[in-house]
PDB file of C-alpha atoms in Angstrom:
ATOM      1  CA  MET N   1      -0.070   0.083  -0.024  1.00 63.00           C
ATOM      2  CA  SER N   2       1.176   3.568  -0.755  1.00 58.00           C
ATOM      3  CA  SER N   3       4.637   3.943  -1.516  1.00 54.00           C
ATOM      4  CA  ALA N   4       7.092   4.907   1.318  1.00 48.00           C
ATOM      5  CA  SER N   5       8.573   7.629  -1.033  1.00 40.00           C
ATOM      6  CA  THR N   6       5.303   9.132  -2.526  1.00 35.00           C
ATOM      7  CA  THR N   7       4.517  12.580  -1.464  1.00 34.00           C
ATOM      8  CA  VAL N   8       0.789  12.517  -0.833  1.00 33.00           C
ATOM      9  CA  THR N   9      -1.821  15.608  -1.163  1.00 34.00           C
ATOM     10  CA  THR N  10      -5.397  15.505  -0.658  1.00 34.00           C
ATOM     11  CA  ARG N  11      -8.649  16.793  -1.632  1.00 36.00           C
ATOM     12  CA  PRO N  12     -11.980  15.840  -0.877  1.00 35.00           C
ATOM     13  CA  SER N  13     -12.995  12.428  -2.509  1.00 36.00           C
ATOM     14  CA  THR N  14     -16.256  11.709  -3.838  1.00 34.00           C
ATOM     15  CA  ALA N  15     -15.732   7.973  -3.132  1.00 40.00           C
ATOM     16  CA  GLU N  16     -15.796   6.416   0.407  1.00 43.00           C
ATOM     17  CA  PRO N  17     -15.065   2.693   0.916  1.00 41.00           C
ATOM     18  CA  GLY N  18     -17.433  -0.099   1.032  1.00 63.00           C
ATOM     19  CA  PRO N  19     -15.368  -3.016   1.623  1.00 80.00           C
ATOM     20  CA  THR N  20     -13.692  -3.857   4.854  1.00 90.00           C
ATOM     21  CA  LEU N  21     -10.542  -1.772   5.684  1.00 91.00           C
ATOM     22  CA  ILE N  22      -7.361  -3.223   6.990  1.00 92.00           C
ATOM     23  CA  GLY N  23      -7.767  -1.284   9.953  1.00 90.00           C
ATOM     24  CA  ASP N  24     -10.772  -3.153  10.936  1.00 92.00           C
ATOM     25  CA  PRO N  25     -10.614  -4.808  14.302  1.00 93.00           C
ATOM     26  CA  ARG N  26     -11.553  -8.212  12.869  1.00 95.00           C
ATOM     27  CA  VAL N  27      -8.473  -8.201  10.679  1.00 95.00           C
ATOM     28  CA  ALA N  28      -6.146  -7.236  13.860  1.00 93.00           C
ATOM     29  CA  ARG N  29      -7.653  -9.872  15.939  1.00 96.00           C
ATOM     30  CA  ILE N  30      -6.368 -12.673  13.264  1.00 97.00           C
ATOM     31  CA  PRO N  31      -3.332 -14.495  14.897  1.00 98.00           C
ATOM     32  CA  VAL N  32      -0.122 -14.823  13.313  1.00 97.00           C
ATOM     33  CA  ARG N  33       1.978 -17.755  13.056  1.00 98.00           C
ATOM     34  CA  ASP N  34       5.049 -16.909  11.086  1.00 98.00           C
ATOM     35  CA  ASN N  35       6.332 -19.780   9.136  1.00 97.00           C
ATOM     36  CA  GLY N  36       9.835 -18.386   9.048  1.00 97.00           C
ATOM     37  CA  GLU N  37      10.139 -17.962   5.143  1.00 98.00           C
ATOM     38  CA  ARG N  38      13.014 -15.928   4.069  1.00 97.00           C
ATOM     39  CA  LEU N  39      12.809 -12.841   2.008  1.00 98.00           C
ATOM     40  CA  VAL N  40      13.952 -13.334  -1.689  1.00 98.00           C
ATOM     41  CA  ALA N  41      14.621 -10.823  -4.392  1.00 98.00           C
ATOM     42  CA  LEU N  42      12.231 -10.320  -7.522  1.00 98.00           C
ATOM     43  CA  ASP N  43      14.924  -9.565  -9.574  1.00 97.00           C
ATOM     44  CA  TRP N  44      13.173 -10.969 -12.734  1.00 97.00           C
ATOM     45  CA  MET N  45      10.452  -8.254 -12.765  1.00 97.00           C
ATOM     46  CA  SER N  46      10.556  -4.980 -14.247  1.00 97.00           C
ATOM     47  CA  GLY N  47       9.752  -1.710 -12.429  1.00 97.00           C
ATOM     48  CA  PRO N  48      11.446   0.829 -10.375  1.00 97.00           C
ATOM     49  CA  ALA N  49      11.768  -1.073  -7.022  1.00 97.00           C
ATOM     50  CA  ALA N  50      15.465  -1.061  -5.875  1.00 97.00           C
ATOM     51  CA  GLY N  51      17.160  -2.633  -2.921  1.00 97.00           C
ATOM     52  CA  ALA N  52      14.893  -4.060  -0.187  1.00 97.00           C
ATOM     53  CA  ALA N  53      11.703  -2.836  -1.940  1.00 97.00           C
ATOM     54  CA  ARG N  54      12.384  -5.952  -4.355  1.00 98.00           C
ATOM     55  CA  LEU N  55      12.100  -8.338  -1.575  1.00 98.00           C
ATOM     56  CA  VAL N  56       9.094 -10.333  -0.788  1.00 98.00           C
ATOM     57  CA  ARG N  57       8.752 -13.791   1.264  1.00 98.00           C
ATOM     58  CA  ALA N  58       9.394 -16.792  -0.689  1.00 98.00           C
ATOM     59  CA  GLY N  59       5.829 -18.181  -1.103  1.00 98.00           C
ATOM     60  CA  LEU N  60       4.699 -14.991  -2.421  1.00 98.00           C
ATOM     61  CA  ALA N  61       7.535 -14.927  -4.975  1.00 98.00           C
ATOM     62  CA  ASP N  62       6.526 -18.156  -6.046  1.00 98.00           C
ATOM     63  CA  ARG N  63       2.985 -17.135  -6.579  1.00 98.00           C
ATOM     64  CA  LEU N  64       3.954 -14.011  -8.389  1.00 98.00           C
ATOM     65  CA  ALA N  65       5.925 -16.105 -10.833  1.00 98.00           C
ATOM     66  CA  ALA N  66       3.080 -18.125 -11.357  1.00 98.00           C
ATOM     67  CA  ALA N  67       0.836 -15.210 -12.090  1.00 98.00           C
ATOM     68  CA  GLN N  68       3.384 -13.922 -14.548  1.00 98.00           C
ATOM     69  CA  GLN N  69       3.331 -17.222 -16.487  1.00 98.00           C
ATOM     70  CA  ALA N  70      -0.486 -16.731 -16.610  1.00 98.00           C
ATOM     71  CA  LEU N  71      -0.357 -13.168 -18.352  1.00 98.00           C
ATOM     72  CA  PRO N  72      -0.439 -12.794 -22.345  1.00 97.00           C
ATOM     73  CA  ASP N  73       2.711 -12.895 -24.102  1.00 97.00           C
ATOM     74  CA  GLY N  74       4.256  -9.338 -24.394  1.00 97.00           C
ATOM     75  CA  ILE N  75       2.779  -8.197 -20.805  1.00 98.00           C
ATOM     76  CA  GLY N  76       4.571  -8.377 -17.586  1.00 98.00           C
ATOM     77  CA  LEU N  77       4.229  -7.616 -13.827  1.00 98.00           C
ATOM     78  CA  HIS N  78       6.201  -4.157 -12.951  1.00 98.00           C
ATOM     79  CA  LEU N  79       7.023  -3.865  -9.549  1.00 98.00           C
ATOM     80  CA  SER N  80       7.021  -0.311  -7.348  1.00 98.00           C
ATOM     81  CA  GLU N  81       7.411  -1.770  -4.072  1.00 97.00           C
ATOM     82  CA  GLY N  82       7.498  -5.080  -2.111  1.00 98.00           C
ATOM     83  CA  PHE N  83       9.137  -5.134   1.407  1.00 98.00           C
ATOM     84  CA  ARG N  84       8.920  -2.017   3.372  1.00 95.00           C
ATOM     85  CA  GLN N  85      10.597  -1.345   6.877  1.00 95.00           C
ATOM     86  CA  ALA N  86       8.659  -0.325   9.729  1.00 92.00           C
ATOM     87  CA  SER N  87      10.132   2.731  10.230  1.00 91.00           C
ATOM     88  CA  ALA N  88       9.041   3.726   6.617  1.00 92.00           C
ATOM     89  CA  GLN N  89       5.560   2.633   7.213  1.00 87.00           C
ATOM     90  CA  GLU N  90       5.313   4.848  10.217  1.00 92.00           C
ATOM     91  CA  ALA N  91       6.495   7.747   8.169  1.00 91.00           C
ATOM     92  CA  VAL N  92       3.781   7.080   5.539  1.00 87.00           C
ATOM     93  CA  ILE N  93       1.153   7.032   8.206  1.00 85.00           C
ATOM     94  CA  ARG N  94       2.324  10.020   9.762  1.00 91.00           C
ATOM     95  CA  SER N  95       2.362  12.039   6.651  1.00 89.00           C
ATOM     96  CA  TYR N  96      -0.961  10.936   5.252  1.00 86.00           C
ATOM     97  CA  ARG N  97      -2.769  11.194   8.440  1.00 90.00           C
ATOM     98  CA  ALA N  98      -1.423  14.738   8.904  1.00 90.00           C
ATOM     99  CA  LEU N  99      -2.756  15.815   5.457  1.00 88.00           C
ATOM    100  CA  LEU N 100      -6.192  14.274   6.315  1.00 87.00           C
ATOM    101  CA  ARG N 101      -6.257  16.247   9.561  1.00 90.00           C
ATOM    102  CA  ARG N 102      -5.148  19.564   7.931  1.00 91.00           C
ATOM    103  CA  ASP N 103      -7.890  19.116   5.087  1.00 88.00           C
ATOM    104  CA  ARG N 104     -10.783  17.825   7.483  1.00 90.00           C
ATOM    105  CA  PRO N 105      -9.763  19.288  11.174  1.00 93.00           C
ATOM    106  CA  ALA N 106     -13.340  18.409  12.397  1.00 92.00           C
ATOM    107  CA  LEU N 107     -12.758  14.529  11.949  1.00 89.00           C
ATOM    108  CA  PRO N 108     -13.231  12.454  15.183  1.00 94.00           C
ATOM    109  CA  ALA N 109     -10.069  10.445  15.813  1.00 92.00           C
ATOM    110  CA  ALA N 110     -11.532   7.066  15.143  1.00 91.00           C
ATOM    111  CA  GLU N 111     -12.892   8.457  11.586  1.00 92.00           C
ATOM    112  CA  LEU N 112      -9.416   9.796  10.808  1.00 90.00           C
ATOM    113  CA  GLU N 113      -7.786   6.514  11.622  1.00 89.00           C
ATOM    114  CA  ARG N 114     -10.404   4.719   9.267  1.00 88.00           C
ATOM    115  CA  LEU N 115      -9.956   6.855   6.414  1.00 87.00           C
ATOM    116  CA  THR N 116      -5.998   6.954   6.803  1.00 86.00           C
ATOM    117  CA  SER N 117      -6.277   3.227   6.568  1.00 82.00           C
ATOM    118  CA  ARG N 118      -7.697   3.426   3.260  1.00 81.00           C
ATOM    119  CA  TYR N 119      -4.321   4.351   2.003  1.00 80.00           C
ATOM    120  CA  VAL N 120      -1.782   2.981   4.272  1.00 81.00           C
ATOM    121  CA  ALA N 121      -2.105   0.169   6.514  1.00 85.00           C
ATOM    122  CA  PRO N 122      -1.548   0.466  10.537  1.00 87.00           C
ATOM    123  CA  LEU N 123       1.654  -0.767  11.450  1.00 89.00           C
ATOM    124  CA  ALA N 124       0.487  -3.702  13.327  1.00 90.00           C
ATOM    125  CA  VAL N 125      -1.314  -5.372  10.376  1.00 92.00           C
ATOM    126  CA  ALA N 126       0.940  -3.732   7.569  1.00 94.00           C
ATOM    127  CA  PRO N 127       1.435  -6.336   4.716  1.00 96.00           C
ATOM    128  CA  HIS N 128       4.472  -4.820   3.218  1.00 97.00           C
ATOM    129  CA  VAL N 129       6.305  -4.864   6.662  1.00 96.00           C
ATOM    130  CA  ALA N 130       5.681  -8.802   6.506  1.00 97.00           C
ATOM    131  CA  GLY N 131       7.222  -8.984   3.305  1.00 98.00           C
ATOM    132  CA  ALA N 132       3.588 -10.218   2.183  1.00 98.00           C
ATOM    133  CA  ALA N 133       2.523  -7.549  -0.331  1.00 98.00           C
ATOM    134  CA  VAL N 134       3.441  -6.023  -3.510  1.00 98.00           C
ATOM    135  CA  ASP N 135       2.491  -2.606  -5.180  1.00 98.00           C
ATOM    136  CA  LEU N 136       2.764  -3.414  -8.822  1.00 98.00           C
ATOM    137  CA  THR N 137       0.948  -2.656 -12.209  1.00 98.00           C
ATOM    138  CA  LEU N 138       1.347  -4.283 -15.689  1.00 98.00           C
ATOM    139  CA  ALA N 139       3.854  -3.219 -18.390  1.00 98.00           C
ATOM    140  CA  ASP N 140       4.491  -4.096 -22.098  1.00 97.00           C
ATOM    141  CA  ALA N 141       7.656  -5.945 -23.168  1.00 95.00           C
ATOM    142  CA  ASP N 142       9.685  -2.580 -23.190  1.00 95.00           C
ATOM    143  CA  GLY N 143       8.777  -2.003 -19.563  1.00 95.00           C
ATOM    144  CA  ARG N 144       6.198   0.771 -20.431  1.00 96.00           C
ATOM    145  CA  PRO N 145       3.347   0.504 -17.901  1.00 97.00           C
ATOM    146  CA  LEU N 146      -0.184   0.033 -19.322  1.00 98.00           C
ATOM    147  CA  PRO N 147      -3.073   2.137 -18.339  1.00 98.00           C
ATOM    148  CA  LEU N 148      -5.037   1.331 -15.307  1.00 98.00           C
ATOM    149  CA  GLY N 149      -7.180   4.190 -14.535  1.00 98.00           C
ATOM    150  CA  CYS N 150      -4.999   6.397 -12.571  1.00 98.00           C
ATOM    151  CA  ALA N 151      -1.631   6.672 -11.187  1.00 97.00           C
ATOM    152  CA  LEU N 152      -0.158   3.892  -9.078  1.00 97.00           C
ATOM    153  CA  ASP N 153      -0.035   5.067  -5.396  1.00 93.00           C
ATOM    154  CA  ALA N 154      -2.723   8.074  -6.202  1.00 94.00           C
ATOM    155  CA  THR N 155      -4.702   8.740  -2.908  1.00 90.00           C
ATOM    156  CA  PRO N 156      -8.455   8.607  -2.930  1.00 90.00           C
ATOM    157  CA  GLU N 157      -8.353  12.380  -3.033  1.00 89.00           C
ATOM    158  CA  GLU N 158      -5.933  12.858  -5.682  1.00 92.00           C
ATOM    159  CA  SER N 159      -7.548  10.286  -7.862  1.00 95.00           C
ATOM    160  CA  ASP N 160     -11.303  11.075  -7.053  1.00 95.00           C
ATOM    161  CA  GLY N 161     -11.807   7.414  -5.929  1.00 94.00           C
ATOM    162  CA  ALA N 162     -10.309   5.930  -9.283  1.00 97.00           C
ATOM    163  CA  CYS N 163      -7.675   4.215  -7.101  1.00 96.00           C
ATOM    164  CA  TYR N 164     -10.459   1.760  -5.942  1.00 96.00           C
ATOM    165  CA  PHE N 165     -10.317  -1.520  -8.036  1.00 97.00           C
ATOM    166  CA  ALA N 166     -13.985  -1.220  -8.914  1.00 96.00           C
ATOM    167  CA  ALA N 167     -13.938   2.472  -9.419  1.00 97.00           C
ATOM    168  CA  PRO N 168     -16.611   3.548 -12.115  1.00 95.00           C
ATOM    169  CA  GLY N 169     -15.737   5.902 -14.844  1.00 94.00           C
ATOM    170  CA  ILE N 170     -12.276   4.630 -15.678  1.00 97.00           C
ATOM    171  CA  SER N 171     -11.590   3.721 -19.287  1.00 98.00           C
ATOM    172  CA  ALA N 172     -12.658   0.464 -21.124  1.00 98.00           C
ATOM    173  CA  GLU N 173      -8.852  -0.145 -21.423  1.00 98.00           C
ATOM    174  CA  ALA N 174      -7.994   0.514 -17.953  1.00 98.00           C
ATOM    175  CA  ARG N 175     -10.947  -1.901 -16.944  1.00 98.00           C
ATOM    176  CA  ARG N 176      -9.737  -4.736 -19.135  1.00 98.00           C
ATOM    177  CA  ASN N 177      -6.148  -4.243 -17.640  1.00 98.00           C
ATOM    178  CA  ARG N 178      -7.378  -4.161 -14.156  1.00 98.00           C
ATOM    179  CA  GLU N 179      -9.240  -7.421 -14.727  1.00 98.00           C
ATOM    180  CA  LEU N 180      -6.323  -8.984 -16.442  1.00 98.00           C
ATOM    181  CA  LEU N 181      -4.261  -8.068 -13.206  1.00 98.00           C
ATOM    182  CA  ARG N 182      -7.184  -9.617 -11.230  1.00 98.00           C
ATOM    183  CA  ARG N 183      -7.068 -12.985 -13.242  1.00 98.00           C
ATOM    184  CA  ALA N 184      -3.465 -13.407 -12.987  1.00 98.00           C
ATOM    185  CA  LEU N 185      -2.848 -12.443  -9.369  1.00 98.00           C
ATOM    186  CA  GLY N 186      -6.144 -13.719  -7.740  1.00 98.00           C
ATOM    187  CA  GLY N 187      -5.555 -16.994  -9.608  1.00 98.00           C
ATOM    188  CA  ALA N 188      -2.178 -17.220  -7.958  1.00 98.00           C
ATOM    189  CA  GLY N 189      -3.835 -16.897  -4.676  1.00 98.00           C
ATOM    190  CA  LEU N 190      -3.198 -13.328  -3.904  1.00 98.00           C
ATOM    191  CA  VAL N 191      -5.853 -10.919  -2.466  1.00 98.00           C
ATOM    192  CA  ASN N 192      -6.368  -7.056  -3.558  1.00 98.00           C
ATOM    193  CA  TYR N 193      -6.940  -4.528  -1.198  1.00 96.00           C
ATOM    194  CA  PRO N 194     -10.204  -2.886  -2.919  1.00 96.00           C
ATOM    195  CA  THR N 195      -9.045   0.895  -2.266  1.00 94.00           C
ATOM    196  CA  GLU N 196      -5.922   0.306  -4.265  1.00 96.00           C
ATOM    197  CA  TRP N 197      -5.966  -1.454  -7.526  1.00 98.00           C
ATOM    198  CA  TRP N 198      -1.916  -1.855  -7.146  1.00 98.00           C
ATOM    199  CA  HIS N 199      -1.647  -3.603  -3.778  1.00 98.00           C
ATOM    200  CA  TRP N 200      -1.725  -7.374  -3.692  1.00 98.00           C
ATOM    201  CA  SER N 201      -0.734  -9.756  -0.893  1.00 98.00           C
ATOM    202  CA  PHE N 202      -0.603 -13.067   0.257  1.00 98.00           C
ATOM    203  CA  GLY N 203      -0.048 -14.630   3.913  1.00 98.00           C
ATOM    204  CA  ASP N 204      -0.729 -11.535   5.845  1.00 98.00           C
ATOM    205  CA  ARG N 205      -3.747 -11.003   8.199  1.00 97.00           C
ATOM    206  CA  TYR N 206      -5.716  -9.241   5.437  1.00 97.00           C
ATOM    207  CA  TRP N 207      -5.353 -12.014   3.033  1.00 98.00           C
ATOM    208  CA  ALA N 208      -6.263 -14.553   6.030  1.00 98.00           C
ATOM    209  CA  TYR N 209      -9.553 -12.199   6.578  1.00 97.00           C
ATOM    210  CA  ARG N 210     -10.471 -12.383   3.090  1.00 96.00           C
ATOM    211  CA  VAL N 211      -9.937 -15.966   2.329  1.00 97.00           C
ATOM    212  CA  GLY N 212     -11.352 -17.235   5.445  1.00 97.00           C
ATOM    213  CA  ALA N 213      -7.800 -18.713   7.097  1.00 97.00           C
ATOM    214  CA  GLY N 214      -7.694 -19.197  10.654  1.00 93.00           C
ATOM    215  CA  GLN N 215      -4.349 -17.465  11.011  1.00 97.00           C
ATOM    216  CA  ALA N 216      -1.768 -15.414   8.993  1.00 98.00           C
ATOM    217  CA  CYS N 217       1.540 -17.133   7.906  1.00 98.00           C
ATOM    218  CA  TYR N 218       3.809 -13.834   7.650  1.00 98.00           C
ATOM    219  CA  GLY N 219       4.286 -11.359  10.497  1.00 97.00           C
ATOM    220  CA  PRO N 220       6.518  -8.468  10.482  1.00 95.00           C
ATOM    221  CA  VAL N 221      10.149  -8.655   9.599  1.00 95.00           C
ATOM    222  CA  ARG N 222      12.466  -6.574  11.533  1.00 82.00           C
ATOM    223  CA  THR N 223      15.667  -5.246  10.176  1.00 74.00           C
ATOM    224  CA  GLY N 224      18.670  -3.280  11.299  1.00 63.00           C
ATOM    225  CA  ALA N 225      16.675   0.144  10.394  1.00 57.00           C
ATOM    226  CA  ASP N 226      13.990  -0.742  12.648  1.00 53.00           C
ATOM    227  CA  ALA N 227      15.921  -1.620  15.875  1.00 47.00           C
TER     228      ALA N 227
END
């Protein structure tokens, strides 16, 4: 969810979330039994992600490789971000929350946290921090991203709700590309965060909630930067 390097700005959005958000208490209550899988690099995937942002859990990497095989010739997965350090996650939370508070100062605290979780997950349940999520799009054979309706990492306010996977009003081409992404990644066992067409995860608490699993198999990965 939402790149750690993204600078976000807000304006009132006409779309409010209908799906269960990642900050929902039902998600947080799901237990984690980390299976100890290592982080591996997605070196085969095009995209701007670099360094630790190219890392994901091994089981997720296998499923992404299967999703790539399911795509038509000449179309590939294009990576923006995988693993994210906890400190970077906290920075995005603070930045987006502050912008929402500035633009909507009368919001009650609980509503502020709910709206923040549309765009960036609370640290305790953040899939990127567990190496369990990717932000990605589709690209052609030359690595040029295909149209998907709005910029990857656009906030609900910036995109006027077009960041939602099922948003109305996007072009027919963007809708086809989103469905192609859904078939490939969903077919490989990943789940989408419905407020962000680019965010897909496997093994984290939100995945467990969506698929009805009794527990998550990936918990937070701590690195030296988070010590």
